[in-house]
Amino acid sequence: WEPPLKMRTMRLILCVLFALNMVERAECGIPIIGGLLSALANRKQLDPAVKAAMENVEKQFSVDSEKLVKIKDEMIHQMKSGLQKNGDSPMLMLPTHLRKLPSGGEKGSFLALDLGGTNFRVLKVNLQGQGKVDVTQSKHRIAENMMYAPGKELFSFFAEKVKQMVPEAVGKDSPRVPLGFTFSFPVQQTAINVGRLVRWTKGFTCPDVVGEDVVALLQEALDKHDVNVEVVALVNDTPGTMFAGAYKNPNVAAGLILGTGTNLCFKQSVAKASKLYEAPAFSSSPSVVTWFSAPYAGKHEEHIINTEWGGFDSTMKVLPLLAYDVMLDSKSVNPGEHLYEKMISGMFLGEVVRLVASELIAKELLFGGEVYDSFIKAGSFTTEVMSKLEANNNINSCKKILRDIGVEKASDQDVQVLKKICTLVSSRAARLTAAGLAAVAEYLDRCSDCLVAVDGTLFLKYPKLEERIESALKELLGPKMGVRFLPASDGSGVGAALAAAAATQGA
């Protein structure tokens, strides 16, 4: 018996539509059959024990709207407290001595040194006006041993790379070149070119730097290398990103870094923050131990504040810490500090996935109980691998990604489970980030119009992260939510140059 022509035609149409759908889902360069097999693999039911374990993991990493509201409200409270003269808040709310955002019309040539984490860059930046820049740069990785070396060795390393970038500035007879220094760690600034390190973060522990003026340390190293460069401005990478965004669009309300680490800054009215009131001359250089004392802010109506929001809720009032977070924190270089950063930033997300996966391996629910090096050593499963797995819908391609990190035998179910763990960890990070952004928008009274300049590999490159953040923001602020993002890639470098322009051109 032959089916009627009409029925055969309908079957053919359905097959074609299904195949086209798989083409869309498959990665570029992956055959159609790969997409079909991947879809079939993803539809397989998990082993009952694995399914039960994953339901438990999903429940742990879920952060509902009610919890997000509590986090948002607590962050607003901690920001307000940190801006008061005698406030006690884990969010440092540090004055930056940057008071006026760029207009987009600034011009001139400047150097920038950008230390954001495990990499640093030296840049020649030519500001051309109308928001346009021309950049030449060199990028350098900081060896792990250098992160623990004496501070003078670290700053000498920086000076050496600046010297290589601008050989024309070597020698006393060469023209003095202004440099903006992006230093992405908590500092107490008493001037635009004076800042003492409050504490190291991001894995650095170099001795003899905490409490010291990092501008003076860099200037001393440059002088010793006979480089005629003057460090005229010190900025955190977050205000630097805000400056770079404002050079493109002066309507920027805040600056966000979401990469290896995380931080946020915004423009604050001095009248609403007693910490920024003019201080008498004798307290213009407070010690690190008394950082709550207000440094001299001058008679200005507004001041850009570096929130150091990675330190939010270190007393664990509202953050939904899990056993995995506690374990990660206990093995970090700064236990008990920057817990929010450890839950949302790129340096730590891969490690959270590793800890969850290791628990499943120990129960023989992942990789058949086979223990691979990538899941034994702390830091060996990276956020970059997470990103690749989440971005890839082809089972065989995911298996290759795992083979590249030493996982020789992974079943289809193993891939499915590991991808799900990555999604749960990154989704929690997105939702917690959204709670912080909602807090800032509400505090600034800009819920319907809050343009955020943003930089950082995690935000810019992690699949679906921005989409998940925006979805959670709508839960918190409603459908008319007006938080928007302006990518300011290379913001920390260009921002440092713009700060140098502000310092030398009287802005």
Short mmCIF file of C-alpha atoms in Angstrom, two decimals:
data_model
loop_
_atom_site.label_atom_id
_atom_site.label_comp_id
_atom_site.label_asym_id
_atom_site.label_seq_id
_atom_site.Cartn_x
_atom_site.Cartn_y
_atom_site.Cartn_z
CA TRP A 1 0.00 0.00 0.00
CA GLU A 2 1.35 3.41 -1.01
CA PRO A 3 0.40 6.45 1.13
CA PRO A 4 -1.54 9.10 -0.80
CA LEU A 5 0.58 11.71 -2.56
CA LYS A 6 -0.66 14.40 -0.17
CA MET A 7 0.49 12.40 2.89
CA ARG A 8 3.91 11.66 1.33
CA THR A 9 4.32 15.36 0.53
CA MET A 10 3.48 16.37 4.09
CA ARG A 11 6.01 13.88 5.49
CA LEU A 12 8.68 15.28 3.18
CA ILE A 13 7.92 18.86 4.26
CA LEU A 14 8.13 17.89 7.95
CA CYS A 15 11.50 16.14 7.40
CA VAL A 16 12.89 19.17 5.57
CA LEU A 17 11.70 21.55 8.32
CA PHE A 18 13.26 19.35 11.02
CA ALA A 19 16.57 19.19 9.11
CA LEU A 20 16.59 22.97 8.61
CA ASN A 21 16.00 23.45 12.32
CA MET A 22 19.02 21.26 13.04
CA VAL A 23 21.14 23.25 10.56
CA GLU A 24 20.28 26.38 12.53
CA ARG A 25 21.19 24.69 15.82
CA ALA A 26 24.41 23.10 14.59
CA GLU A 27 27.64 25.07 14.76
CA CYS A 28 29.08 26.57 11.59
CA GLY A 29 31.07 23.85 9.84
CA ILE A 30 29.33 20.95 11.67
CA PRO A 31 27.45 18.61 9.32
CA ILE A 32 23.66 18.44 9.53
CA ILE A 33 23.87 14.91 10.87
CA GLY A 34 25.94 16.24 13.82
CA GLY A 35 23.12 18.60 14.73
CA LEU A 36 20.56 15.80 14.42
CA LEU A 37 22.57 13.45 16.64
CA SER A 38 23.14 16.24 19.14
CA ALA A 39 19.42 16.95 19.37
CA LEU A 40 18.63 13.26 19.87
CA ALA A 41 21.33 12.96 22.56
CA ASN A 42 19.99 15.98 24.41
CA ARG A 43 16.51 14.41 24.48
CA LYS A 44 17.72 11.25 26.25
CA GLN A 45 16.47 10.80 29.75
CA LEU A 46 19.10 11.01 32.47
CA ASP A 47 19.83 8.02 34.66
CA PRO A 48 17.42 8.28 37.66
CA ALA A 49 20.22 8.75 40.23
CA VAL A 50 21.88 11.41 38.07
CA LYS A 51 18.54 13.10 37.47
CA ALA A 52 17.84 13.27 41.21
CA ALA A 53 21.31 14.68 41.91
CA MET A 54 20.92 17.33 39.20
CA GLU A 55 17.49 18.35 40.51
CA ASN A 56 19.16 18.95 43.87
CA VAL A 57 21.95 21.03 42.27
CA GLU A 58 19.39 23.05 40.31
CA LYS A 59 17.41 23.74 43.48
CA GLN A 60 20.56 24.96 45.27
CA PHE A 61 21.59 27.38 42.52
CA SER A 62 18.11 28.79 41.99
CA VAL A 63 17.69 32.42 43.14
CA ASP A 64 14.06 33.50 43.01
CA SER A 65 12.68 37.03 42.58
CA GLU A 66 11.96 37.42 46.27
CA LYS A 67 15.59 36.72 47.14
CA LEU A 68 16.80 39.11 44.44
CA VAL A 69 14.68 41.92 45.94
CA LYS A 70 16.26 41.32 49.37
CA ILE A 71 19.74 41.46 47.81
CA LYS A 72 18.89 44.67 45.94
CA ASP A 73 17.54 46.37 49.07
CA GLU A 74 20.54 45.33 51.17
CA MET A 75 22.96 46.66 48.57
CA ILE A 76 21.20 50.04 48.59
CA HIS A 77 21.52 50.07 52.39
CA GLN A 78 25.25 49.18 52.26
CA MET A 79 25.95 51.83 49.60
CA LYS A 80 24.25 54.54 51.66
CA SER A 81 26.11 53.45 54.79
CA GLY A 82 29.45 53.43 52.97
CA LEU A 83 28.93 57.03 51.82
CA GLN A 84 28.52 58.38 55.34
CA LYS A 85 31.50 59.79 57.22
CA ASN A 86 31.35 57.21 60.01
CA GLY A 87 29.54 54.55 58.02
CA ASP A 88 30.36 50.89 58.44
CA SER A 89 29.96 49.02 55.17
CA PRO A 90 31.80 46.22 53.37
CA MET A 91 31.31 48.29 50.21
CA LEU A 92 34.16 50.78 50.50
CA MET A 93 32.50 53.51 48.35
CA LEU A 94 35.89 55.10 47.63
CA PRO A 95 36.24 58.66 46.25
CA THR A 96 38.15 58.70 42.94
CA HIS A 97 38.91 62.44 42.63
CA LEU A 98 37.33 62.28 39.20
CA ARG A 99 34.48 64.77 39.10
CA LYS A 100 33.65 65.58 35.52
CA LEU A 101 32.90 63.03 32.79
CA PRO A 102 34.44 63.51 29.33
CA SER A 103 32.46 65.49 26.78
CA GLY A 104 33.74 63.59 23.75
CA GLY A 105 35.73 66.59 22.54
CA GLU A 106 39.03 65.91 24.36
CA LYS A 107 42.16 65.71 22.17
CA GLY A 108 45.83 64.86 22.62
CA SER A 109 48.31 61.97 22.96
CA PHE A 110 48.71 60.13 26.25
CA LEU A 111 50.16 56.93 27.67
CA ALA A 112 48.17 54.48 29.76
CA LEU A 113 49.18 51.53 31.89
CA ASP A 114 46.28 49.18 32.58
CA LEU A 115 46.60 46.59 35.37
CA GLY A 116 43.30 44.74 35.51
CA GLY A 117 44.23 41.32 36.83
CA THR A 118 46.52 38.63 35.48
CA ASN A 119 47.31 40.71 32.37
CA PHE A 120 48.46 44.27 31.96
CA ARG A 121 48.79 46.56 28.96
CA VAL A 122 50.81 49.60 27.95
CA LEU A 123 48.96 51.87 25.53
CA LYS A 124 49.64 54.91 23.38
CA VAL A 125 46.29 56.66 23.05
CA ASN A 126 45.58 59.48 20.61
CA LEU A 127 42.31 61.23 21.52
CA GLN A 128 40.91 62.67 18.30
CA GLY A 129 37.69 64.29 19.54
CA GLN A 130 34.08 63.41 18.68
CA GLY A 131 34.50 60.22 20.71
CA LYS A 132 37.20 58.88 18.37
CA VAL A 133 40.49 57.33 19.53
CA ASP A 134 43.52 55.69 17.96
CA VAL A 135 45.27 53.11 20.11
CA THR A 136 48.61 51.26 19.91
CA GLN A 137 49.22 48.76 22.68
CA SER A 138 51.35 45.94 24.01
CA LYS A 139 49.88 43.22 26.23
CA HIS A 140 51.77 41.24 28.85
CA ARG A 141 50.89 38.33 31.12
CA ILE A 142 51.90 38.50 34.77
CA ALA A 143 53.55 35.25 35.83
CA GLU A 144 52.04 33.64 38.92
CA ASN A 145 55.25 34.05 40.93
CA MET A 146 55.23 37.79 40.14
CA MET A 147 51.81 38.09 41.84
CA TYR A 148 53.53 37.15 45.14
CA ALA A 149 56.89 38.86 44.52
CA PRO A 150 58.07 41.98 46.39
CA GLY A 151 56.19 45.06 45.22
CA LYS A 152 59.29 46.76 43.82
CA GLU A 153 59.86 43.84 41.45
CA LEU A 154 56.29 44.08 40.16
CA PHE A 155 56.50 47.83 39.52
CA SER A 156 59.96 47.49 37.95
CA PHE A 157 58.43 44.97 35.53
CA PHE A 158 55.77 47.55 34.60
CA ALA A 159 58.39 50.27 34.05
CA GLU A 160 60.44 47.99 31.81
CA LYS A 161 57.43 47.40 29.52
CA VAL A 162 56.61 51.13 29.41
CA LYS A 163 60.22 51.75 28.36
CA GLN A 164 59.86 49.24 25.52
CA MET A 165 56.67 50.95 24.31
CA VAL A 166 58.10 54.50 24.27
CA PRO A 167 61.85 54.35 23.53
CA GLU A 168 61.56 58.00 22.46
CA ALA A 169 60.87 58.92 26.10
CA VAL A 170 64.11 57.40 27.41
CA GLY A 171 66.60 59.92 28.80
CA LYS A 172 66.24 63.21 30.65
CA ASP A 173 66.38 65.29 27.47
CA SER A 174 63.31 63.65 25.96
CA PRO A 175 59.87 65.34 26.25
CA ARG A 176 57.94 64.47 29.42
CA VAL A 177 55.02 62.14 28.52
CA PRO A 178 51.86 62.09 30.71
CA LEU A 179 50.56 58.67 31.77
CA GLY A 180 47.26 57.52 33.26
CA PHE A 181 47.52 54.48 35.51
CA THR A 182 44.55 52.11 35.71
CA PHE A 183 45.05 50.18 38.94
CA SER A 184 42.11 47.82 39.47
CA PHE A 185 42.39 47.32 43.20
CA PRO A 186 40.92 49.15 46.21
CA VAL A 187 42.87 52.35 46.84
CA GLN A 188 42.33 55.34 49.07
CA GLN A 189 42.89 58.41 46.92
CA THR A 190 43.74 61.79 48.38
CA ALA A 191 44.35 63.36 44.95
CA ILE A 192 43.99 62.40 41.31
CA ASN A 193 47.64 61.24 41.35
CA VAL A 194 47.93 59.90 44.91
CA GLY A 195 46.44 56.61 46.03
CA ARG A 196 47.33 54.11 48.74
CA LEU A 197 46.48 50.44 48.30
CA VAL A 198 43.81 49.35 50.80
CA ARG A 199 44.14 45.63 50.06
CA TRP A 200 45.10 43.28 47.28
CA THR A 201 42.43 41.26 45.44
CA LYS A 202 42.35 38.94 42.39
CA GLY A 203 45.06 36.64 43.71
CA PHE A 204 47.79 39.27 44.28
CA THR A 205 49.60 39.29 47.63
CA CYS A 206 52.79 41.29 46.85
CA PRO A 207 54.23 42.44 50.20
CA ASP A 208 55.26 46.03 50.99
CA VAL A 209 52.53 47.57 48.80
CA VAL A 210 49.45 47.68 51.04
CA GLY A 211 49.32 51.16 52.60
CA GLU A 212 51.75 52.59 50.03
CA ASP A 213 51.11 55.15 47.29
CA VAL A 214 51.04 53.07 44.08
CA VAL A 215 51.60 56.16 41.91
CA ALA A 216 54.82 56.92 43.79
CA LEU A 217 55.94 53.28 43.43
CA LEU A 218 55.38 53.35 39.65
CA GLN A 219 57.02 56.78 39.30
CA GLU A 220 60.07 55.60 41.24
CA ALA A 221 60.39 52.54 38.99
CA LEU A 222 60.06 54.66 35.82
CA ASP A 223 62.72 57.08 37.08
CA LYS A 224 65.09 54.19 37.85
CA HIS A 225 64.64 52.94 34.27
CA ASP A 226 65.43 56.47 33.01
CA VAL A 227 61.99 56.82 31.36
CA ASN A 228 60.81 60.44 31.16
CA VAL A 229 57.15 59.63 31.84
CA GLU A 230 55.04 61.31 34.52
CA VAL A 231 52.18 59.44 36.19
CA VAL A 232 49.56 62.20 36.31
CA ALA A 233 46.37 60.25 37.06
CA LEU A 234 45.37 57.13 38.95
CA VAL A 235 42.10 55.42 38.08
CA ASN A 236 40.42 52.16 38.90
CA ASP A 237 39.45 50.22 35.76
CA THR A 238 35.78 50.81 36.54
CA PRO A 239 35.84 54.64 36.49
CA GLY A 240 38.15 54.24 33.49
CA THR A 241 35.43 52.28 31.72
CA MET A 242 32.84 54.90 32.71
CA PHE A 243 35.12 57.62 31.24
CA ALA A 244 35.60 55.67 28.01
CA GLY A 245 31.84 55.14 27.72
CA ALA A 246 31.14 58.82 28.40
CA TYR A 247 33.61 59.77 25.65
CA LYS A 248 31.18 57.98 23.29
CA ASN A 249 27.95 58.99 25.07
CA PRO A 250 27.91 61.62 27.87
CA ASN A 251 24.60 60.21 29.17
CA VAL A 252 26.45 57.33 30.90
CA ALA A 253 25.22 56.85 34.49
CA ALA A 254 27.57 54.11 35.72
CA GLY A 255 30.59 52.02 34.80
CA LEU A 256 30.68 48.24 35.22
CA ILE A 257 33.51 45.73 35.02
CA LEU A 258 32.49 42.09 34.75
CA GLY A 259 35.49 40.04 33.74
CA THR A 260 38.21 38.36 35.81
CA GLY A 261 36.89 40.42 38.72
CA THR A 262 33.98 42.81 39.06
CA ASN A 263 33.31 46.36 40.23
CA LEU A 264 30.95 49.27 39.62
CA CYS A 265 31.16 53.06 39.86
CA PHE A 266 28.71 55.95 39.50
CA LYS A 267 28.47 59.72 39.88
CA GLN A 268 27.44 60.76 43.39
CA SER A 269 26.01 64.03 44.68
CA VAL A 270 28.39 65.33 47.35
CA ALA A 271 25.48 66.87 49.28
CA LYS A 272 24.06 63.39 49.94
CA ALA A 273 27.30 61.80 51.13
CA SER A 274 28.94 63.12 54.30
CA LYS A 275 32.03 61.07 53.47
CA LEU A 276 32.69 63.54 50.63
CA TYR A 277 32.35 66.73 52.66
CA GLU A 278 35.39 68.95 52.69
CA ALA A 279 37.80 67.73 55.36
CA PRO A 280 40.29 69.89 57.27
CA ALA A 281 43.85 69.92 55.97
CA PHE A 282 45.30 67.73 58.73
CA SER A 283 43.12 64.77 57.69
CA SER A 284 43.87 65.02 53.99
CA SER A 285 46.07 61.91 54.11
CA PRO A 286 44.28 59.33 56.25
CA SER A 287 45.96 56.01 56.94
CA VAL A 288 44.62 52.78 55.44
CA VAL A 289 43.36 51.69 58.84
CA THR A 290 41.15 54.76 59.03
CA TRP A 291 39.88 54.71 55.46
CA PHE A 292 36.39 55.56 56.75
CA SER A 293 37.71 59.10 57.38
CA ALA A 294 36.85 61.23 54.37
CA PRO A 295 39.77 62.26 52.17
CA TYR A 296 39.67 65.87 50.97
CA ALA A 297 37.07 66.02 48.22
CA GLY A 298 37.13 69.74 47.54
CA LYS A 299 34.16 71.99 46.83
CA HIS A 300 32.48 70.07 44.03
CA GLU A 301 28.84 69.18 43.52
CA GLU A 302 29.51 65.67 42.21
CA HIS A 303 32.14 63.00 42.62
CA ILE A 304 32.63 59.65 40.87
CA ILE A 305 32.51 56.87 43.45
CA ASN A 306 34.29 53.54 43.16
CA THR A 307 31.85 51.27 45.03
CA GLU A 308 34.12 48.20 45.28
CA TRP A 309 30.87 46.23 45.06
CA GLY A 310 32.77 42.93 44.98
CA GLY A 311 32.92 43.30 48.77
CA PHE A 312 29.14 43.53 49.12
CA ASP A 313 27.63 41.57 52.01
CA SER A 314 30.82 40.08 53.43
CA THR A 315 28.82 39.44 56.62
CA MET A 316 26.53 37.13 54.59
CA LYS A 317 23.21 38.75 55.49
CA VAL A 318 21.52 38.05 52.15
CA LEU A 319 23.91 36.40 49.68
CA PRO A 320 22.79 32.80 49.01
CA LEU A 321 26.13 31.13 49.74
CA LEU A 322 26.31 27.38 49.17
CA ALA A 323 28.78 24.82 50.50
CA TYR A 324 30.66 25.14 47.18
CA ASP A 325 31.03 28.91 47.69
CA VAL A 326 32.27 28.43 51.25
CA MET A 327 34.83 25.87 50.07
CA LEU A 328 36.04 28.15 47.26
CA ASP A 329 36.28 31.10 49.64
CA SER A 330 38.23 29.13 52.27
CA LYS A 331 40.91 28.22 49.70
CA SER A 332 41.16 31.75 48.24
CA VAL A 333 43.90 34.26 49.05
CA ASN A 334 41.35 36.50 50.83
CA PRO A 335 38.91 34.27 52.73
CA GLY A 336 35.84 36.06 54.03
CA GLU A 337 36.28 38.97 51.63
CA HIS A 338 34.77 39.87 48.24
CA LEU A 339 32.15 37.10 48.43
CA TYR A 340 29.89 38.80 45.86
CA GLU A 341 32.81 38.94 43.41
CA LYS A 342 33.48 35.25 44.00
CA MET A 343 29.88 34.42 43.04
CA ILE A 344 29.66 36.46 39.82
CA SER A 345 33.09 37.04 38.22
CA GLY A 346 35.12 35.10 35.70
CA MET A 347 38.01 34.22 37.98
CA PHE A 348 35.76 32.02 40.11
CA LEU A 349 32.82 30.62 38.10
CA GLY A 350 34.82 27.77 36.57
CA GLU A 351 36.01 26.76 40.03
CA VAL A 352 32.42 26.59 41.31
CA VAL A 353 31.58 24.26 38.39
CA ARG A 354 34.64 22.13 39.21
CA LEU A 355 33.53 21.74 42.84
CA VAL A 356 30.00 20.69 41.85
CA ALA A 357 31.34 18.27 39.22
CA SER A 358 33.88 16.81 41.66
CA GLU A 359 31.08 15.99 44.09
CA LEU A 360 29.18 14.12 41.35
CA ILE A 361 32.37 12.30 40.28
CA ALA A 362 32.91 11.17 43.88
CA LYS A 363 29.37 9.71 43.85
CA GLU A 364 30.12 8.02 40.49
CA LEU A 365 27.39 10.07 38.81
CA LEU A 366 29.73 11.80 36.34
CA PHE A 367 32.41 10.27 34.08
CA GLY A 368 31.62 6.89 35.69
CA GLY A 369 33.53 8.01 38.76
CA GLU A 370 36.74 8.47 36.74
CA VAL A 371 38.81 11.27 38.28
CA TYR A 372 40.55 13.58 35.80
CA ASP A 373 43.20 16.21 36.63
CA SER A 374 40.92 18.98 35.37
CA PHE A 375 38.56 18.23 38.25
CA ILE A 376 41.18 17.61 40.96
CA LYS A 377 43.32 20.73 41.03
CA ALA A 378 41.75 24.06 42.06
CA GLY A 379 41.50 26.48 39.14
CA SER A 380 42.06 23.80 36.48
CA PHE A 381 38.50 23.99 35.08
CA THR A 382 38.21 27.53 33.78
CA THR A 383 35.35 29.88 32.99
CA GLU A 384 36.62 29.89 29.40
CA VAL A 385 35.88 26.16 29.16
CA MET A 386 32.43 26.81 30.67
CA SER A 387 31.79 29.41 27.99
CA LYS A 388 32.81 27.04 25.18
CA LEU A 389 30.57 24.27 26.48
CA GLU A 390 27.55 26.54 26.89
CA ALA A 391 28.03 28.02 23.43
CA ASN A 392 28.21 24.62 21.73
CA ASN A 393 25.11 22.53 21.02
CA ASN A 394 26.94 19.66 19.34
CA ILE A 395 27.69 16.70 21.63
CA ASN A 396 30.79 15.57 19.71
CA SER A 397 32.22 19.12 19.69
CA CYS A 398 31.68 19.31 23.46
CA LYS A 399 33.49 15.99 23.87
CA LYS A 400 36.44 17.44 21.96
CA ILE A 401 36.47 20.47 24.27
CA LEU A 402 36.64 18.06 27.20
CA ARG A 403 39.38 15.98 25.56
CA ASP A 404 41.40 19.19 25.20
CA ILE A 405 41.42 19.49 29.01
CA GLY A 406 42.27 15.83 29.56
CA VAL A 407 38.82 14.21 29.85
CA GLU A 408 39.29 11.24 27.52
CA LYS A 409 36.00 9.44 28.08
CA ALA A 410 32.80 11.44 28.41
CA SER A 411 29.41 9.96 27.60
CA ASP A 412 26.56 11.91 26.05
CA GLN A 413 24.99 12.04 29.52
CA ASP A 414 28.24 13.41 31.02
CA VAL A 415 28.24 16.24 28.49
CA GLN A 416 24.58 16.98 29.17
CA VAL A 417 25.19 17.09 32.94
CA LEU A 418 28.31 19.24 32.76
CA LYS A 419 26.66 21.72 30.39
CA LYS A 420 23.72 21.95 32.79
CA ILE A 421 26.03 22.69 35.73
CA CYS A 422 27.70 25.45 33.70
CA THR A 423 24.29 26.95 32.88
CA LEU A 424 23.18 26.87 36.52
CA VAL A 425 26.36 28.56 37.78
CA SER A 426 26.41 31.25 35.07
CA SER A 427 22.66 31.90 35.44
CA ARG A 428 23.04 32.43 39.17
CA ALA A 429 25.89 34.87 38.46
CA ALA A 430 23.71 36.75 35.96
CA ARG A 431 20.81 37.05 38.41
CA LEU A 432 23.02 38.22 41.28
CA THR A 433 24.62 40.78 38.94
CA ALA A 434 21.15 42.01 37.97
CA ALA A 435 20.23 42.49 41.65
CA GLY A 436 23.27 44.77 42.05
CA LEU A 437 22.48 46.74 38.89
CA ALA A 438 18.86 47.16 39.97
CA ALA A 439 20.10 48.49 43.32
CA VAL A 440 22.28 51.09 41.58
CA ALA A 441 19.53 52.15 39.16
CA GLU A 442 17.08 52.54 42.04
CA TYR A 443 19.60 54.41 44.22
CA LEU A 444 20.37 56.84 41.37
CA ASP A 445 16.64 57.19 40.62
CA ARG A 446 17.32 56.11 37.05
CA CYS A 447 15.32 52.89 36.76
CA SER A 448 13.81 54.00 33.44
CA ASP A 449 17.01 55.47 31.96
CA CYS A 450 20.29 54.03 33.24
CA LEU A 451 23.04 53.71 30.64
CA VAL A 452 25.89 51.54 31.96
CA ALA A 453 29.30 51.55 30.28
CA VAL A 454 30.59 47.99 30.55
CA ASP A 455 33.85 46.16 29.97
CA GLY A 456 35.09 42.68 30.84
CA THR A 457 35.41 39.43 28.94
CA LEU A 458 32.75 37.65 30.98
CA PHE A 459 30.04 40.20 30.11
CA LEU A 460 31.12 40.75 26.52
CA LYS A 461 31.79 37.13 25.51
CA TYR A 462 29.96 34.68 27.77
CA PRO A 463 26.97 33.23 25.85
CA LYS A 464 23.53 34.51 26.92
CA LEU A 465 24.89 36.26 30.03
CA GLU A 466 23.66 39.74 29.04
CA GLU A 467 20.29 38.28 28.04
CA ARG A 468 19.95 36.59 31.46
CA ILE A 469 20.93 39.78 33.29
CA GLU A 470 18.32 41.79 31.38
CA SER A 471 15.64 39.17 32.08
CA ALA A 472 16.31 39.35 35.83
CA LEU A 473 16.37 43.17 35.70
CA LYS A 474 12.85 43.11 34.24
CA GLU A 475 11.73 40.90 37.13
CA LEU A 476 13.09 43.48 39.57
CA LEU A 477 12.25 46.78 37.85
CA GLY A 478 9.26 45.85 35.70
CA PRO A 479 8.73 45.70 31.93
CA LYS A 480 9.67 49.38 31.53
CA MET A 481 13.12 48.66 32.95
CA GLY A 482 15.55 51.16 31.41
CA VAL A 483 18.96 49.73 32.29
CA ARG A 484 20.93 49.59 29.03
CA PHE A 485 24.52 48.62 28.31
CA LEU A 486 27.16 50.47 26.29
CA PRO A 487 30.15 48.21 25.54
CA ALA A 488 33.33 50.11 26.31
CA SER A 489 35.82 47.44 25.32
CA ASP A 490 39.33 48.69 25.99
CA GLY A 491 37.65 51.09 28.41
CA SER A 492 40.23 50.72 31.13
CA GLY A 493 43.06 51.75 28.76
CA VAL A 494 41.30 54.62 27.00
CA GLY A 495 39.75 55.67 30.32
CA ALA A 496 43.18 56.06 31.90
CA ALA A 497 44.24 58.27 28.98
CA LEU A 498 41.09 60.37 29.44
CA ALA A 499 41.90 60.71 33.15
CA ALA A 500 45.40 61.86 32.19
CA ALA A 501 43.77 64.41 29.86
CA ALA A 502 41.58 65.61 32.73
CA ALA A 503 44.64 65.95 34.97
CA THR A 504 46.78 67.86 32.46
CA GLN A 505 44.08 69.95 30.79
CA GLY A 506 42.39 71.06 34.01
CA ALA A 507 39.09 69.19 33.50
#
